[in-house]
Short mmCIF file of C-alpha atoms and ligand atoms in Angstrom, two decimals:
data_model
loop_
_atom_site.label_atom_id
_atom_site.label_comp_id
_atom_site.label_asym_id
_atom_site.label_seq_id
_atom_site.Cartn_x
_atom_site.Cartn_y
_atom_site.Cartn_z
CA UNK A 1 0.00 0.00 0.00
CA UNK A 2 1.09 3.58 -0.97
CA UNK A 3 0.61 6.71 0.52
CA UNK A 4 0.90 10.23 -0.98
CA UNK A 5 2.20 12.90 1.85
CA UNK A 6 1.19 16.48 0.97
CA UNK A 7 3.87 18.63 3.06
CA UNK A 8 2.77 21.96 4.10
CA UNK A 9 0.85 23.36 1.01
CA UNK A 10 -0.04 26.37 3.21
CA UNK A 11 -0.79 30.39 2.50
CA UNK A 12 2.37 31.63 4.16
CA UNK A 13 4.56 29.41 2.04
CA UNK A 14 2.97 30.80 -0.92
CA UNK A 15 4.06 33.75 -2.92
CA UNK A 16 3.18 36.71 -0.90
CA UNK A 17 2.77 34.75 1.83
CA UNK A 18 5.06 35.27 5.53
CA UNK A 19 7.56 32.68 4.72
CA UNK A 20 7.39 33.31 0.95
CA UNK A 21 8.87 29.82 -1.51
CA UNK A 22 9.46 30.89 -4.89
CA UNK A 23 7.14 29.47 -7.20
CA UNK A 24 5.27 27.83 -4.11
CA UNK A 25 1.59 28.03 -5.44
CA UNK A 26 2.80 25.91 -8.42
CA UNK A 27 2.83 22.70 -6.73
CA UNK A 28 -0.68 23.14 -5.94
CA UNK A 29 -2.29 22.04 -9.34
CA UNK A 30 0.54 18.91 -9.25
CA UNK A 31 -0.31 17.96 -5.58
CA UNK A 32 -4.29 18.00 -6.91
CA UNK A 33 -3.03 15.66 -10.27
CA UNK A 34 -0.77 13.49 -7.68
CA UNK A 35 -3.97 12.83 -5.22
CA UNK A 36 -5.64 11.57 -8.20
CA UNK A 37 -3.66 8.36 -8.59
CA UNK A 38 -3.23 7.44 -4.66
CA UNK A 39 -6.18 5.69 -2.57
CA UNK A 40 -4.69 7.06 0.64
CA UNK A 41 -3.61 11.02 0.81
CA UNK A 42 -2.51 12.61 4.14
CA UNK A 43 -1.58 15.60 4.80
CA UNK A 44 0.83 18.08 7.25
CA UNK A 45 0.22 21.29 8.48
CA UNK A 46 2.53 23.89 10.29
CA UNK A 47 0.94 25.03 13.24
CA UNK A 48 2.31 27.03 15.43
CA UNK A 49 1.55 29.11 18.44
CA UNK A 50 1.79 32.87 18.27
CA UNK A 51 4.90 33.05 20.46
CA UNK A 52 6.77 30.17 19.00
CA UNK A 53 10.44 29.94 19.01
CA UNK A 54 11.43 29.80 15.60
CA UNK A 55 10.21 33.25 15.41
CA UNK A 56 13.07 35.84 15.23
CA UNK A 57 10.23 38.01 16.84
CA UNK A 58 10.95 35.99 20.35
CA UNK A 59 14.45 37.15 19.79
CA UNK A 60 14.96 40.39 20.38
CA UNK A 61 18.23 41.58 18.33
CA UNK A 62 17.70 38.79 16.01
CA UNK A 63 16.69 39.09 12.18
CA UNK A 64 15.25 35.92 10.09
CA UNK A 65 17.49 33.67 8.81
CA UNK A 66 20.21 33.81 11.64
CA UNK A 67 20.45 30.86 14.14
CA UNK A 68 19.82 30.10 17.52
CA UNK A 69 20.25 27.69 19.98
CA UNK A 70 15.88 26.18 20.51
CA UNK A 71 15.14 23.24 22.45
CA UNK A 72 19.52 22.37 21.90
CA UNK A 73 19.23 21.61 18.21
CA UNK A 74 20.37 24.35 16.18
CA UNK A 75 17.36 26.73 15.00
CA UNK A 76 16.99 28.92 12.09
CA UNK A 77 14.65 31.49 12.41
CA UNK A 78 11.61 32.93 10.36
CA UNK A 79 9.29 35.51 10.18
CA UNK A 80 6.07 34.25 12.14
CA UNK A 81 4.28 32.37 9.97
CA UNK A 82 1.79 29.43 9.66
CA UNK A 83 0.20 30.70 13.28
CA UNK A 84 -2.89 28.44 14.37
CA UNK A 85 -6.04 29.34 13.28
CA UNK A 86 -4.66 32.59 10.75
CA UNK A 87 -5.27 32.43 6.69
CA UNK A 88 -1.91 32.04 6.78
CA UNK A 89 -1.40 28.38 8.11
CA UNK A 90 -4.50 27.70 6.12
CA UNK A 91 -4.40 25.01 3.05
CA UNK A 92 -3.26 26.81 -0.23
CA UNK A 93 -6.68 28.00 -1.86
CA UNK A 94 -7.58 24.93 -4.87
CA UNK A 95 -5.65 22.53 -3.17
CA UNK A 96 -8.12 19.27 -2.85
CA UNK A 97 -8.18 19.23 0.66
CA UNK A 98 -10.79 17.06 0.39
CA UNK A 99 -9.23 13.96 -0.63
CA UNK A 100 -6.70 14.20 2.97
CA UNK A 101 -8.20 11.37 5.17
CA UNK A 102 -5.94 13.13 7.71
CA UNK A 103 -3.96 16.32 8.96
CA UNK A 104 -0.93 16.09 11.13
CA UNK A 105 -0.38 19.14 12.80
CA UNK A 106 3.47 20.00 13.86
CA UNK A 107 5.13 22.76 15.31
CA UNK A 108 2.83 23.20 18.26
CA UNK A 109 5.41 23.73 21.33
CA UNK A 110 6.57 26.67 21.47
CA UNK A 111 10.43 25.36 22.65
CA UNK A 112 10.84 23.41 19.50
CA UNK A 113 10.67 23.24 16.03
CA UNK A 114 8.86 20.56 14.14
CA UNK A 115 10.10 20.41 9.99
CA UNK A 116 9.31 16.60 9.83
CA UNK A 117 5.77 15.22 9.46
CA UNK A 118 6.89 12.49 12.08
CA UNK A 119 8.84 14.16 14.98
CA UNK A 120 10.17 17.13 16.11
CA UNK A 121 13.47 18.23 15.44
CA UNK A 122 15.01 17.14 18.54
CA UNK A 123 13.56 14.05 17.47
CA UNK A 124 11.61 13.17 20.92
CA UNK A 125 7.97 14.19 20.05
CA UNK A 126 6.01 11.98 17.60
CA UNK A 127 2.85 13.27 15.86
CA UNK A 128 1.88 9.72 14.93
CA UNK A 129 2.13 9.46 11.89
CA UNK A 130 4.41 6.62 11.39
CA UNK A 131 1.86 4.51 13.40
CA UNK A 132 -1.10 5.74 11.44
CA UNK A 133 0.49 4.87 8.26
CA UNK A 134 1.73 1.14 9.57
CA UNK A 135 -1.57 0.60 10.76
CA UNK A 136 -2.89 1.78 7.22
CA UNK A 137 -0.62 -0.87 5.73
CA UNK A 138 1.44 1.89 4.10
CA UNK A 139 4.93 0.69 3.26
CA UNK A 140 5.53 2.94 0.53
CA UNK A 141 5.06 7.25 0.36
CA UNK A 142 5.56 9.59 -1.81
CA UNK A 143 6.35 13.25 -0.70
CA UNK A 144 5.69 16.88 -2.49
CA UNK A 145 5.16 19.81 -1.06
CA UNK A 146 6.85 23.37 0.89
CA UNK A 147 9.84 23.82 1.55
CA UNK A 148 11.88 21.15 0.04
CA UNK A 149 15.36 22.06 1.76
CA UNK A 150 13.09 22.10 5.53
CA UNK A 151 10.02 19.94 5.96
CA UNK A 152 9.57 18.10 2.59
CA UNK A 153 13.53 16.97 3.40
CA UNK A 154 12.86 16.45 6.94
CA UNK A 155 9.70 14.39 6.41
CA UNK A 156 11.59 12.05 3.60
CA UNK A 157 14.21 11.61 5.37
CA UNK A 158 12.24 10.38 8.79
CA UNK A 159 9.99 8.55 6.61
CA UNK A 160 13.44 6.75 5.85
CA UNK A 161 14.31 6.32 9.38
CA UNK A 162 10.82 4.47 10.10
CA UNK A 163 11.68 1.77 7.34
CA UNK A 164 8.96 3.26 4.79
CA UNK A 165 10.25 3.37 0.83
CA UNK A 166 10.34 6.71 0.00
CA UNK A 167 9.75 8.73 -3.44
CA UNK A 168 10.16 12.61 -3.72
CA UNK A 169 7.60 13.99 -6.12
CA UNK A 170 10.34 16.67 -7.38
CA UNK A 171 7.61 18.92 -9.82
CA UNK A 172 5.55 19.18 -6.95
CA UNK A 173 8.43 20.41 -4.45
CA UNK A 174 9.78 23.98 -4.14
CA UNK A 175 12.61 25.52 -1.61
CA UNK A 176 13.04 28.17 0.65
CA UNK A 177 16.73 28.44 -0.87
CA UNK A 178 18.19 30.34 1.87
CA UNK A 179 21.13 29.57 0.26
CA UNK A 180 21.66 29.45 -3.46
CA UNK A 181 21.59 25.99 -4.03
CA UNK A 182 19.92 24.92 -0.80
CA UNK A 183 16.69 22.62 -2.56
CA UNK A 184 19.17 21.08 -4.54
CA UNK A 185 21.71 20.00 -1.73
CA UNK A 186 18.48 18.89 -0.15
CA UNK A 187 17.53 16.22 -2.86
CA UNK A 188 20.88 15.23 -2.78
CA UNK A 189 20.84 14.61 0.63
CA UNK A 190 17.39 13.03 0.24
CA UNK A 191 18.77 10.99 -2.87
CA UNK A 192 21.70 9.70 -0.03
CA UNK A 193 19.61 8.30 2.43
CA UNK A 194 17.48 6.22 -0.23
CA UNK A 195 14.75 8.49 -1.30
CA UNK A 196 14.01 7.67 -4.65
CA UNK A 197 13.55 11.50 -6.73
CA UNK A 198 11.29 10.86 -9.44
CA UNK A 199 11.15 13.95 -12.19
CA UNK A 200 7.80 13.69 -13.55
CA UNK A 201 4.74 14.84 -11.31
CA UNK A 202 2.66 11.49 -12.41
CA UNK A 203 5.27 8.66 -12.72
CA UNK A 204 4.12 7.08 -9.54
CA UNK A 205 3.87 3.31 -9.88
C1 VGL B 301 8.91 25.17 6.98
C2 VGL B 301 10.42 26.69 7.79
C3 VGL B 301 9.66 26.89 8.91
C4 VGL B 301 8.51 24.23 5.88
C5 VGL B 301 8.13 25.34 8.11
O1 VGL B 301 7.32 23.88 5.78
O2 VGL B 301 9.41 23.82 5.12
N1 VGL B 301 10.05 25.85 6.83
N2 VGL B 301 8.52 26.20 9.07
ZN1 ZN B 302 7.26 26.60 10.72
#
């Protein structure tokens, strides 16, 4: 059994959006042609409180994109975005949000960030997804969405870690590219630890 992961398709990835990705409302119209061909679609949503610490706002002195110490992993930090219950952290607008049987919310404690669909980046709290999909009989997912060089890359490469074959839907991925270069380092990386990166939106098998 297969399962398609839609990472984060969310207003403040979008252009215009808080936490802006180039190009990020393209990958809505592949994530709605992906969904077609998979019985099972879930989905993950950024959710974070207003006074979470990835924001540089909780850091007074500090601009986004410099990093911190959070919860002792290493933490970039962002403009606030995806904050519960705003039209920001809500699903892009045409996205078929319809078709997610469920949402995994991440990002919710305010002392750590959450990129991954599974855990959080210190790698102790578990949103439950891996058991939902075992239980589902998922041993195989495929992965598109925002950002690819954070939580798509994050979410692969847990989804790794748990023993599921993974496949990165690259046409339906875009990156934050803090860094010049950044998405691409990210597939590579992704590529390294067994993802399979598959060019075309619709060669899913
Ligand atoms: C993401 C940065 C901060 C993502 C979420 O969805 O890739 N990136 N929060
Ligand atoms: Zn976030």
């Amino acid at each position: 059994m297969k399962a398609l992961l839609v990472v984060d398709v969310q207003n403040d990835f979008l252009p215009g959006g808080a936490l802006a990705v180039s190009r990020g409302d393209e990958v809505v119209a592949v994530a709605n042609a992906a969904m077609r061909e998979f019985e099972l679609v879930v989905a993950t949503q950024d959710w974070h409180p207003a006074d979470h610490g990835s924001f540089a706002s909780r850091h007074p002195g500090r601009a986004p994109g410099e990093t911190v110490r959070l919860g002792e992993v290493d933490q970039v930090l962002w403009p606030d975005h995806c904050v519960q219950g705003t039209p920001g952290a809500e699903f892009a607008p045409g996205l078929d949000t319809r078709r997610f049987a469920a949402v995994f919310r991440k990002g919710m404690d305010p002392s750590v960030d959450s990129y991954s669909g599974f855990f959080d980046n210190r790698r102790r709290g578990s949103t439950g997804l891996a058991g939902y999909l075992r239980e589902k009989g998922v041993g195989e997912v495929f992965i598109l969405g925002l950002a690819t060089d954070y939580c798509v890359k994050r979410t692969a490469l847990d989804a790794r870690a748990e023993k599921f074959a993974a496949r990165l839907l690259l046409e339906g991925c875009r990156g934050v590219e803090l860094r010049a270069g950044d998405g691409e380092r990210a597939v590579e990386e992704m590529r390294r630890a067994g993802v399979e990166v598959l060019l075309g939106a619709y060669a899913v098998h």
